[in-house]
């Protein structure tokens, strides 16, 4: 019986664990970022790409699974703390506000129109219209939580 | 509110209702907040303007004091240029352009901003008027609108920062003509801070006037914009201090310490106005006029000192929202000031012997969601007047809606 439970748990993890990816336009010249850089971009502490182009960070609604995983595993904040943090830094002009979209389709359209935009999505949302950025040399961010 | 002001507001606010919070296709973002404050103060014992009575009990007006509307925008003009604006309307229906600046970015490490910019100075100066999300309702005493120890805005700012993993370094060097009456002197300041691993933030701020200067406002023309009091003829001053913040688990500890050194001469003409009309306690009379009948002490050399420690706990609940109880202790001393705000004084420090008081505040902030904030707090101010220990209390409530 114990073995059966272990198998079921293992199966459940494989079946439902979703990885996060960080994506940009296909024309974006950058291919690698560190996880700390992603964190800094989404906390408004890094507003430009290494060669000076302005970063346009894309954000999804709190209700999406991608946003939930992103907050828990990358910026390590609750949704309300994340919003409060942005309220503070955007009001003083220290960072340009996040570009907010409701659906992954809108995100894809925005990425195709803005070379220096960056977004997080679930791995299952990946398609050929944009490209994945390697994070610390890895293709995906595997959620720990 | 008159028709033209209303039209301007509607024009500026229209994109909010058309596009919602953000218009992603555009590189202009509009946002802002509405807020309203209630304040109730207990009876205050203060120096009396009537010669025969040394102190009096004063009952300040209580009620919904501030109803503010704030509209902010940021625009990315290009990778190298952006613009920012902050417009507010207060309960007197006055429209004020609080902030406006353009920024040139050479790199993350070096940016130049010009306009009217809140000076990077400590933990609060940049966000105090722009955000409804900070913990606490009252401004720290050193930034109080009636008696700030430093001019809150600057004209030209060189600034930047860098990241090393999760350490973030930030610097800012500011230049302006400061608070003065002829606009020709140079004032400069800086602020440097470093954040370590999302836990500690430490910083140091400085401001200095290069030449002797007089106040922008004489007696009766309003509160000082920085540290120069209205009865000063000319003075040279500098402000310096440090601050730290530590975040661990859900607790945040903030502390800051500031000192402003002032050296110069008072105006005999302005002192005469104080002597004839202002409410002064014994300490202040001796300070300005000595003990004989017709003398004026014109030279001064004093320091304003202040520090605070604040601790708060952030509790996020998926069901109810965010709760933040907090406690703040603050000490403030300005031996030069007087009690009456109408004369450019400070209605807290100016009440006391030596211009000294301390303040305990308990309160909490509640956000059911990221749009709505409710805050309430209770403060007790303690001071000594004519060698007697006195105190008064303040109760405040604030509602804010962010859009």
Coordinates of C-alpha atoms in Angstrom, one line a residue:
Chain A
X1 CA 0.0 0.0 0.0
X2 CA 2.8 2.4 0.9
X3 CA 4.5 1.8 -2.4
X4 CA 1.3 2.5 -4.2
X5 CA 1.0 5.8 -2.4
X6 CA 4.6 6.8 -3.3
X7 CA 4.0 5.9 -6.9
X8 CA 0.8 8.0 -6.9
X9 CA 2.6 11.0 -5.3
X10 CA 5.4 10.7 -7.9
X11 CA 2.9 10.5 -10.7
X12 CA 1.0 13.4 -9.4
X13 CA 4.2 15.5 -9.3
X14 CA 5.1 14.6 -12.9
X15 CA 1.6 15.1 -14.0
X16 CA 0.9 18.5 -12.5
X17 CA 4.2 20.3 -12.0
X18 CA 4.5 23.2 -14.4
X19 CA 7.8 24.9 -15.2
X20 CA 8.1 28.7 -15.7
X21 CA 9.9 30.2 -18.7
X22 CA 11.1 33.7 -19.3
X23 CA 10.5 34.9 -22.8
X24 CA 11.3 37.8 -25.1
X25 CA 10.8 38.7 -28.7
X26 CA 12.5 36.6 -31.4
X27 CA 14.4 39.7 -32.4
X28 CA 15.7 40.4 -28.9
X29 CA 19.5 39.9 -29.0
X30 CA 19.8 38.6 -25.4
X31 CA 19.8 34.9 -24.7
X32 CA 20.9 34.5 -21.1
X33 CA 20.1 36.2 -17.8
X34 CA 20.7 35.4 -14.2
X35 CA 17.8 34.6 -11.8
X36 CA 19.0 37.7 -9.8
X37 CA 18.6 39.9 -12.9
X38 CA 15.1 38.7 -13.4
X39 CA 14.4 39.4 -9.8
X40 CA 15.9 42.9 -10.1
X41 CA 13.9 43.6 -13.3
X42 CA 10.6 42.7 -11.6
X43 CA 11.5 44.7 -8.5
X44 CA 12.3 47.8 -10.5
X45 CA 16.0 47.7 -9.7
X46 CA 17.2 46.9 -13.2
X47 CA 15.4 49.1 -15.8
X48 CA 17.8 48.6 -18.8
X49 CA 19.2 45.7 -20.7
X50 CA 23.1 45.5 -20.4
X51 CA 23.5 47.5 -23.6
X52 CA 21.2 50.3 -22.5
X53 CA 17.8 49.5 -24.0
X54 CA 14.9 50.1 -21.7
X55 CA 13.4 46.9 -20.3
X56 CA 9.6 46.6 -20.6
X57 CA 8.6 44.1 -18.0
X58 CA 5.3 42.3 -18.6
X59 CA 3.0 41.2 -15.8
X60 CA 0.0 38.9 -15.7
X61 CA -3.0 39.0 -13.3
X62 CA -2.6 37.5 -9.8
X63 CA -5.2 34.9 -10.7
X64 CA -3.0 33.2 -13.2
X65 CA -0.9 30.2 -12.4
X66 CA 2.2 31.7 -14.0
X67 CA 2.0 34.8 -11.8
X68 CA 1.5 32.7 -8.7
X69 CA 4.5 30.6 -9.5
X70 CA 6.6 33.6 -10.5
X71 CA 5.9 35.5 -7.3
X72 CA 6.6 32.4 -5.1
X73 CA 9.7 31.2 -6.8
X74 CA 11.4 34.3 -8.3
X75 CA 10.6 37.5 -6.4
X76 CA 9.4 35.6 -3.2
X77 CA 6.6 38.0 -2.4
X78 CA 2.9 37.8 -1.9
X79 CA 0.7 39.4 -4.5
X80 CA -0.3 42.3 -2.3
X81 CA 3.3 43.0 -1.1
X82 CA 4.4 42.9 -4.8
X83 CA 1.7 45.5 -5.7
X84 CA 2.6 47.7 -2.7
X85 CA 6.3 47.6 -3.7
X86 CA 5.4 48.7 -7.2
X87 CA 3.0 51.4 -5.9
X88 CA 6.0 52.9 -4.0
X89 CA 8.6 52.8 -6.6
X90 CA 6.5 53.8 -9.6
X91 CA 5.0 56.7 -7.7
X92 CA 8.4 58.2 -7.1
X93 CA 9.4 57.6 -10.7
X94 CA 12.2 55.1 -9.8
X95 CA 10.9 52.6 -12.3
X96 CA 8.5 52.5 -15.2
X97 CA 5.3 50.6 -14.3
X98 CA 4.9 47.0 -15.3
X99 CA 3.0 46.4 -18.5
X100 CA -0.1 44.5 -17.4
X101 CA -2.0 42.1 -19.6
X102 CA -4.8 39.7 -18.9
X103 CA -4.0 36.8 -21.2
X104 CA -1.0 35.1 -22.6
X105 CA -2.3 35.9 -26.1
X106 CA -2.0 39.6 -25.3
X107 CA 1.5 39.0 -23.9
X108 CA 2.5 37.2 -27.1
X109 CA 1.2 40.1 -29.2
X110 CA 3.1 42.6 -27.1
X111 CA 6.3 40.7 -27.3
X112 CA 6.1 40.5 -31.0
X113 CA 5.7 44.3 -31.2
X114 CA 8.3 45.2 -28.6
X115 CA 11.8 43.8 -29.0
X116 CA 13.0 44.7 -25.5
X117 CA 9.9 43.5 -23.6
X118 CA 10.3 40.5 -21.3
X119 CA 7.7 38.2 -19.8
X120 CA 7.2 35.1 -17.7
X121 CA 4.9 32.3 -18.9
X122 CA 4.2 28.7 -18.2
X123 CA 6.3 26.3 -20.2
X124 CA 3.1 25.0 -21.8
X125 CA 2.5 28.4 -23.3
X126 CA 5.7 28.3 -25.3
X127 CA 5.3 28.5 -29.1
X128 CA 7.4 29.6 -32.0
X129 CA 6.4 33.3 -31.9
X130 CA 8.9 34.2 -29.2
X131 CA 12.1 32.9 -27.7
X132 CA 13.0 31.5 -24.3
X133 CA 15.8 33.2 -22.2
X134 CA 18.1 30.9 -20.3
X135 CA 18.1 31.6 -16.6
X136 CA 21.4 30.7 -14.9
X137 CA 22.0 28.5 -17.9
X138 CA 18.8 26.6 -17.4
X139 CA 16.0 26.4 -20.0
X140 CA 13.2 26.6 -17.4
X141 CA 12.6 27.7 -13.8
X142 CA 11.4 24.7 -11.9
X143 CA 9.2 25.7 -9.0
X144 CA 10.3 24.7 -5.6
X145 CA 7.0 25.7 -4.0
Chain B
X1 CA -14.3 73.2 -7.6
X2 CA -14.5 75.7 -10.5
X3 CA -15.3 74.6 -14.0
X4 CA -11.9 75.0 -15.5
X5 CA -10.2 72.9 -12.8
X6 CA -12.8 70.2 -13.2
X7 CA -12.3 70.2 -16.9
X8 CA -8.6 69.8 -16.5
X9 CA -9.0 67.0 -14.1
X10 CA -11.4 65.1 -16.3
X11 CA -9.1 65.6 -19.3
X12 CA -6.1 64.2 -17.4
X13 CA -8.1 61.4 -15.9
X14 CA -9.9 60.3 -19.1
X15 CA -7.2 57.8 -20.1
X16 CA -7.6 56.0 -16.8
X17 CA -11.2 55.2 -17.5
X18 CA -10.8 54.5 -21.1
X19 CA -7.8 52.2 -20.8
X20 CA -7.9 51.0 -17.2
X21 CA -4.8 51.0 -15.0
X22 CA -2.4 50.6 -17.9
X23 CA -2.5 51.1 -21.6
X24 CA 0.1 48.5 -22.6
X25 CA 0.3 49.5 -26.3
X26 CA 1.4 53.0 -25.1
X27 CA 4.5 53.9 -23.3
X28 CA 2.7 56.5 -21.2
X29 CA 1.3 55.3 -17.9
X30 CA -1.2 57.2 -15.8
X31 CA -1.9 56.2 -12.2
X32 CA -2.7 57.9 -8.9
X33 CA -4.7 57.8 -5.8
X34 CA -7.4 59.5 -3.8
X35 CA -7.0 59.9 -0.1
X36 CA -8.8 61.4 2.9
X37 CA -7.5 62.0 6.4
X38 CA -9.3 62.5 9.7
X39 CA -7.4 63.9 12.6
X40 CA -8.6 64.5 16.2
X41 CA -6.2 66.3 18.6
X42 CA -6.6 66.6 22.3
X43 CA -6.2 69.9 24.2
X44 CA -2.6 71.2 23.9
X45 CA -0.9 73.3 26.5
X46 CA 1.2 75.9 24.8
X47 CA 2.9 79.3 25.3
X48 CA 0.3 82.1 25.3
X49 CA 0.5 85.3 23.2
X50 CA -1.0 87.2 26.1
X51 CA 1.8 88.7 28.2
X52 CA 0.1 88.1 31.5
X53 CA -0.5 84.4 31.0
X54 CA 2.4 82.2 30.3
X55 CA 0.6 79.2 29.0
X56 CA -2.9 78.4 27.7
X57 CA -4.9 75.3 26.8
X58 CA -5.6 75.3 23.1
X59 CA -8.2 73.1 21.4
X60 CA -7.2 72.4 17.8
X61 CA -9.8 71.9 15.1
X62 CA -10.5 68.3 14.4
X63 CA -12.2 66.6 11.5
X64 CA -11.6 65.4 8.0
X65 CA -8.7 67.6 7.1
X66 CA -7.3 66.4 3.9
X67 CA -9.1 65.2 0.8
X68 CA -6.4 64.8 -1.9
X69 CA -6.5 63.7 -5.5
X70 CA -3.2 62.7 -7.0
X71 CA -2.6 62.0 -10.7
X72 CA 0.8 60.8 -11.8
X73 CA 2.2 59.9 -15.2
X74 CA 5.4 58.5 -16.6
X75 CA 6.3 58.5 -20.3
X76 CA 9.1 56.6 -22.0
X77 CA 10.1 58.9 -24.8
X78 CA 13.0 56.7 -26.0
X79 CA 15.4 54.3 -24.4
X80 CA 17.4 57.3 -23.2
X81 CA 14.7 59.7 -22.2
X82 CA 11.7 59.6 -19.9
X83 CA 9.4 62.1 -18.3
X84 CA 7.4 62.1 -15.1
X85 CA 4.7 64.4 -13.7
X86 CA 2.7 64.5 -10.4
X87 CA -0.4 66.7 -10.1
X88 CA -2.5 67.0 -7.0
X89 CA -5.7 68.7 -5.9
X90 CA -6.2 69.4 -2.2
X91 CA -9.3 70.1 -0.1
X92 CA -8.9 73.8 -0.9
X93 CA -9.4 72.9 -4.5
X94 CA -5.9 74.1 -5.4
X95 CA -4.2 72.3 -8.3
X96 CA -0.5 71.9 -7.7
X97 CA 2.1 70.5 -10.0
X98 CA 4.1 68.8 -7.2
X99 CA 6.7 67.2 -9.3
X100 CA 7.8 67.2 -12.9
X101 CA 11.1 66.1 -14.4
X102 CA 12.8 64.7 -17.4
X103 CA 15.5 62.1 -17.2
X104 CA 18.4 61.2 -19.5
X105 CA 19.8 57.7 -19.0
X106 CA 23.4 57.2 -20.1
X107 CA 23.3 53.8 -18.4
X108 CA 21.8 52.2 -15.2
X109 CA 24.8 53.6 -13.4
X110 CA 24.5 57.2 -14.6
X111 CA 21.3 59.2 -15.2
X112 CA 20.6 62.9 -15.2
X113 CA 17.2 64.4 -14.1
X114 CA 16.1 68.0 -14.3
X115 CA 12.9 69.7 -13.1
X116 CA 11.3 69.7 -9.7
X117 CA 12.4 66.4 -8.1
X118 CA 11.9 65.0 -4.6
X119 CA 15.4 64.8 -3.3
X120 CA 16.6 61.3 -2.5
X121 CA 17.1 61.8 1.3
X122 CA 16.5 59.0 3.7
X123 CA 13.7 56.4 3.6
X124 CA 10.7 58.6 3.0
X125 CA 11.3 61.9 1.1
X126 CA 10.8 60.6 -2.4
X127 CA 7.6 58.5 -1.7
X128 CA 5.9 60.4 1.1
X129 CA 3.6 62.5 -1.0
X130 CA 3.5 60.2 -4.0
X131 CA 2.3 57.0 -2.5
X132 CA -0.6 55.9 -0.3
X133 CA 1.1 52.7 0.5
X134 CA 3.7 53.6 3.1
X135 CA 3.1 52.6 6.7
X136 CA 2.1 55.4 9.0
X137 CA 0.0 58.5 8.3
X138 CA 2.0 61.3 9.8
X139 CA 5.1 62.3 8.0
X140 CA 8.3 61.9 10.0
X141 CA 8.9 65.2 11.9
X142 CA 11.9 66.1 9.9
X143 CA 9.7 66.2 6.8
X144 CA 6.6 67.8 8.3
X145 CA 5.3 70.4 6.0
X146 CA 5.5 73.1 8.6
X147 CA 9.1 72.5 9.6
X148 CA 11.2 70.2 7.3
X149 CA 14.9 70.2 8.1
X150 CA 15.8 70.1 4.5
X151 CA 14.3 71.5 1.3
X152 CA 12.3 68.5 0.0
X153 CA 12.8 69.1 -3.7
X154 CA 15.8 69.8 -5.9
X155 CA 16.5 70.9 -9.5
X156 CA 19.3 68.9 -10.9
X157 CA 20.1 65.3 -10.0
X158 CA 22.9 63.0 -11.1
X159 CA 22.0 59.5 -10.0
X160 CA 22.3 55.8 -10.7
X161 CA 22.9 52.4 -9.2
X162 CA 24.1 49.0 -9.8
X163 CA 23.2 45.4 -8.9
X164 CA 25.5 42.7 -7.8
X165 CA 23.4 39.6 -7.4
X166 CA 20.8 40.7 -4.8
X167 CA 22.8 43.6 -3.6
X168 CA 21.7 47.0 -4.9
X169 CA 23.7 50.2 -4.7
X170 CA 22.1 53.6 -5.4
X171 CA 23.6 57.1 -5.3
X172 CA 22.3 60.6 -6.0
X173 CA 24.0 64.0 -6.1
X174 CA 21.7 67.0 -6.2
X175 CA 22.2 70.7 -7.1
X176 CA 19.8 73.5 -6.6
X177 CA 19.5 77.1 -5.3
X178 CA 17.9 75.7 -2.1
X179 CA 15.7 77.8 0.1
X180 CA 16.7 81.4 -0.1
X181 CA 15.4 84.8 -1.2
X182 CA 17.6 85.7 -4.2
X183 CA 18.1 82.5 -6.0
X184 CA 21.8 82.9 -6.7
X185 CA 23.5 80.6 -4.3
X186 CA 24.4 77.0 -4.7
X187 CA 23.1 74.2 -2.5
X188 CA 24.1 70.6 -3.0
X189 CA 23.5 67.2 -1.4
X190 CA 23.9 63.6 -1.8
X191 CA 22.3 60.3 -0.8
X192 CA 24.0 56.9 -1.0
X193 CA 22.4 53.6 0.0
X194 CA 23.0 49.9 -0.3
X195 CA 20.7 47.0 0.0
X196 CA 22.1 43.7 1.0
X197 CA 20.4 40.4 0.0
X198 CA 16.9 41.9 0.4
X199 CA 17.4 42.1 4.1
X200 CA 19.3 45.2 5.0
X201 CA 19.3 48.7 3.6
X202 CA 21.7 51.3 4.9
X203 CA 22.2 54.8 3.7
X204 CA 23.7 58.2 4.3
X205 CA 22.3 61.6 3.2
X206 CA 23.8 65.1 3.2
X207 CA 22.7 68.6 2.2
X208 CA 24.7 71.8 2.4
X209 CA 24.3 75.5 1.4
X210 CA 27.5 76.9 0.0
X211 CA 26.8 80.5 0.9
X212 CA 25.1 82.4 3.7
X213 CA 21.4 82.9 2.9
X214 CA 18.2 84.2 4.2
X215 CA 14.8 82.6 4.4
X216 CA 12.5 82.4 1.4
X217 CA 9.5 83.3 3.6
X218 CA 9.6 86.2 6.1
X219 CA 7.3 86.1 9.1
X220 CA 3.7 85.9 8.0
X221 CA 4.6 84.5 4.5
X222 CA 4.2 80.9 5.3
X223 CA 6.2 78.0 6.7
X224 CA 9.9 77.5 5.9
X225 CA 10.5 75.4 2.9
X226 CA 13.7 74.0 4.4
X227 CA 15.6 74.7 7.6
X228 CA 15.9 78.5 7.4
X229 CA 13.5 80.2 9.9
X230 CA 11.7 83.4 8.9
X231 CA 13.4 85.6 11.5
X232 CA 16.9 84.7 10.2
X233 CA 18.8 87.4 8.3
X234 CA 21.4 85.0 6.9
X235 CA 22.8 81.7 7.8
X236 CA 24.9 78.8 6.6
X237 CA 23.7 75.3 7.4
X238 CA 24.2 71.7 6.6
X239 CA 22.1 68.6 7.3
X240 CA 23.5 65.1 7.5
X241 CA 22.4 61.7 8.8
X242 CA 22.0 58.1 8.2
X243 CA 19.2 55.5 8.0
X244 CA 18.8 51.8 8.0
X245 CA 16.1 49.2 7.3
X246 CA 16.1 45.6 8.1
X247 CA 13.6 43.0 6.8
X248 CA 13.5 39.7 8.4
X249 CA 10.8 37.1 8.2
X250 CA 7.7 39.4 8.2
X251 CA 9.2 42.1 10.5
X252 CA 10.6 45.4 9.3
X253 CA 12.7 47.7 11.4
X254 CA 13.5 51.2 10.2
X255 CA 15.6 53.8 11.9
X256 CA 17.1 57.1 11.0
X257 CA 19.1 59.9 12.7
X258 CA 19.5 63.4 11.4
X259 CA 21.3 66.6 12.5
X260 CA 21.0 70.0 10.9
X261 CA 23.7 72.6 12.0
X262 CA 22.7 76.3 11.7
X263 CA 25.0 79.2 12.2
X264 CA 24.3 82.9 11.3
X265 CA 22.4 86.0 12.4
X266 CA 18.8 86.8 13.2
X267 CA 17.1 89.9 11.7
X268 CA 16.4 92.5 14.4
X269 CA 13.3 93.7 12.5
X270 CA 11.8 90.2 12.4
X271 CA 12.7 89.6 16.0
X272 CA 10.8 92.8 16.9
X273 CA 7.7 91.3 15.3
X274 CA 8.1 88.1 17.4
X275 CA 8.5 90.2 20.5
X276 CA 5.4 92.3 19.8
X277 CA 3.0 89.6 18.5
X278 CA 4.2 86.0 18.9
X279 CA 3.5 83.5 21.7
X280 CA 6.9 82.8 23.3
X281 CA 7.8 80.7 26.3
X282 CA 10.4 81.8 28.8
X283 CA 13.1 79.7 27.1
X284 CA 12.4 81.4 23.8
X285 CA 12.3 84.9 25.2
X286 CA 15.7 84.5 26.9
X287 CA 17.1 83.0 23.7
X288 CA 16.0 85.9 21.5
X289 CA 16.1 88.8 23.8
X290 CA 18.2 87.9 26.8
X291 CA 17.2 89.1 30.3
X292 CA 17.2 92.8 29.8
X293 CA 14.4 94.9 28.2
X294 CA 15.9 96.2 25.0
X295 CA 18.5 93.7 23.8
X296 CA 18.3 91.4 20.8
X297 CA 20.5 88.3 20.5
X298 CA 21.4 88.3 16.8
X299 CA 24.0 85.6 16.6
X300 CA 23.0 82.0 16.7
X301 CA 24.7 78.6 16.4
X302 CA 22.4 75.6 17.0
X303 CA 21.5 72.2 15.8
X304 CA 18.2 70.5 15.0
X305 CA 18.4 66.8 16.1
X306 CA 15.9 64.1 15.4
X307 CA 15.8 60.3 15.2
X308 CA 13.1 57.7 14.9
X309 CA 12.7 53.9 15.2
X310 CA 9.8 52.2 13.6
X311 CA 8.9 48.5 13.7
X312 CA 6.1 46.8 11.8
X313 CA 4.9 43.4 11.0
X314 CA 3.4 42.4 7.7
X315 CA 0.8 39.7 7.7
X316 CA -0.6 38.7 4.4
X317 CA -3.8 36.7 4.4
X318 CA -5.2 35.2 1.2
X319 CA -8.7 35.6 2.6
X320 CA -8.7 39.1 4.2
X321 CA -5.8 41.0 2.7
X322 CA -2.7 42.6 4.3
X323 CA -2.5 43.7 7.9
X324 CA 0.4 45.8 9.2
X325 CA 0.5 46.8 12.8
X326 CA 3.3 49.2 13.7
X327 CA 4.9 51.2 16.4
X328 CA 7.0 54.3 16.0
X329 CA 9.1 56.3 18.4
X330 CA 10.4 59.7 17.4
X331 CA 12.5 62.3 19.1
X332 CA 12.8 65.8 17.7
X333 CA 14.6 68.9 19.0
X334 CA 14.8 72.4 17.5
X335 CA 15.8 75.0 20.1
X336 CA 15.3 77.9 17.7
X337 CA 11.7 77.4 16.7
X338 CA 8.5 78.9 18.3
X339 CA 5.0 77.4 18.6
X340 CA 3.0 79.5 16.2
X341 CA 2.9 78.1 12.6
X342 CA 1.6 81.5 11.4
X343 CA 4.9 83.0 12.3
X344 CA 6.8 80.1 10.6
X345 CA 7.1 78.1 13.8
X346 CA 6.5 74.5 14.7
X347 CA 3.3 73.7 16.7
X348 CA 5.0 70.7 18.4
X349 CA 8.7 71.5 19.2
X350 CA 7.8 75.2 19.6
X351 CA 5.6 74.5 22.6
X352 CA 8.4 73.2 24.7
X353 CA 11.3 74.4 26.7
X354 CA 14.3 73.8 24.5
X355 CA 12.2 72.9 21.5
X356 CA 12.2 69.2 22.5
X357 CA 9.6 66.5 22.4
X358 CA 9.1 62.8 21.8
X359 CA 6.3 60.9 20.2
X360 CA 5.0 57.4 20.5
X361 CA 2.7 56.1 17.8
X362 CA 0.8 52.9 17.6
X363 CA -1.2 52.1 14.5
X364 CA -2.1 49.6 11.8
X365 CA -2.5 49.6 8.1
X366 CA -5.1 47.4 6.4
X367 CA -5.3 46.6 2.7
X368 CA -8.2 44.3 1.6
X369 CA -6.6 44.4 -1.8
X370 CA -3.8 46.3 -3.6
X371 CA -6.2 49.2 -4.5
X372 CA -7.6 50.1 -1.1
X373 CA -5.7 51.2 2.0
X374 CA -7.1 52.0 5.4
X375 CA -4.8 53.3 8.1
X376 CA -5.3 54.4 11.7
X377 CA -2.9 55.5 14.4
X378 CA -2.7 57.1 17.8
X379 CA 0.2 59.3 18.9
X380 CA 1.2 60.7 22.2
X381 CA 3.4 63.8 22.2
X382 CA 5.4 64.4 25.4
X383 CA 7.3 67.7 26.2
X384 CA 8.2 70.1 29.0
X385 CA 6.8 73.6 29.1
X386 CA 7.9 76.0 31.9
X387 CA 9.5 73.1 33.6
X388 CA 6.1 71.1 33.8
X389 CA 5.7 67.9 31.9
X390 CA 2.9 68.1 29.4
X391 CA 1.4 65.8 26.7
X392 CA -1.3 65.7 24.1
X393 CA -2.7 63.0 21.9
X394 CA -3.6 62.7 18.2
X395 CA -5.9 60.1 16.6
X396 CA -5.9 59.7 12.8
X397 CA -7.6 57.7 10.1
X398 CA -6.8 57.6 6.5
X399 CA -8.6 56.0 3.5
X400 CA -6.9 55.8 0.1
X401 CA -7.9 54.3 -3.2
X402 CA -5.2 53.7 -5.8
X403 CA -5.9 53.5 -9.5

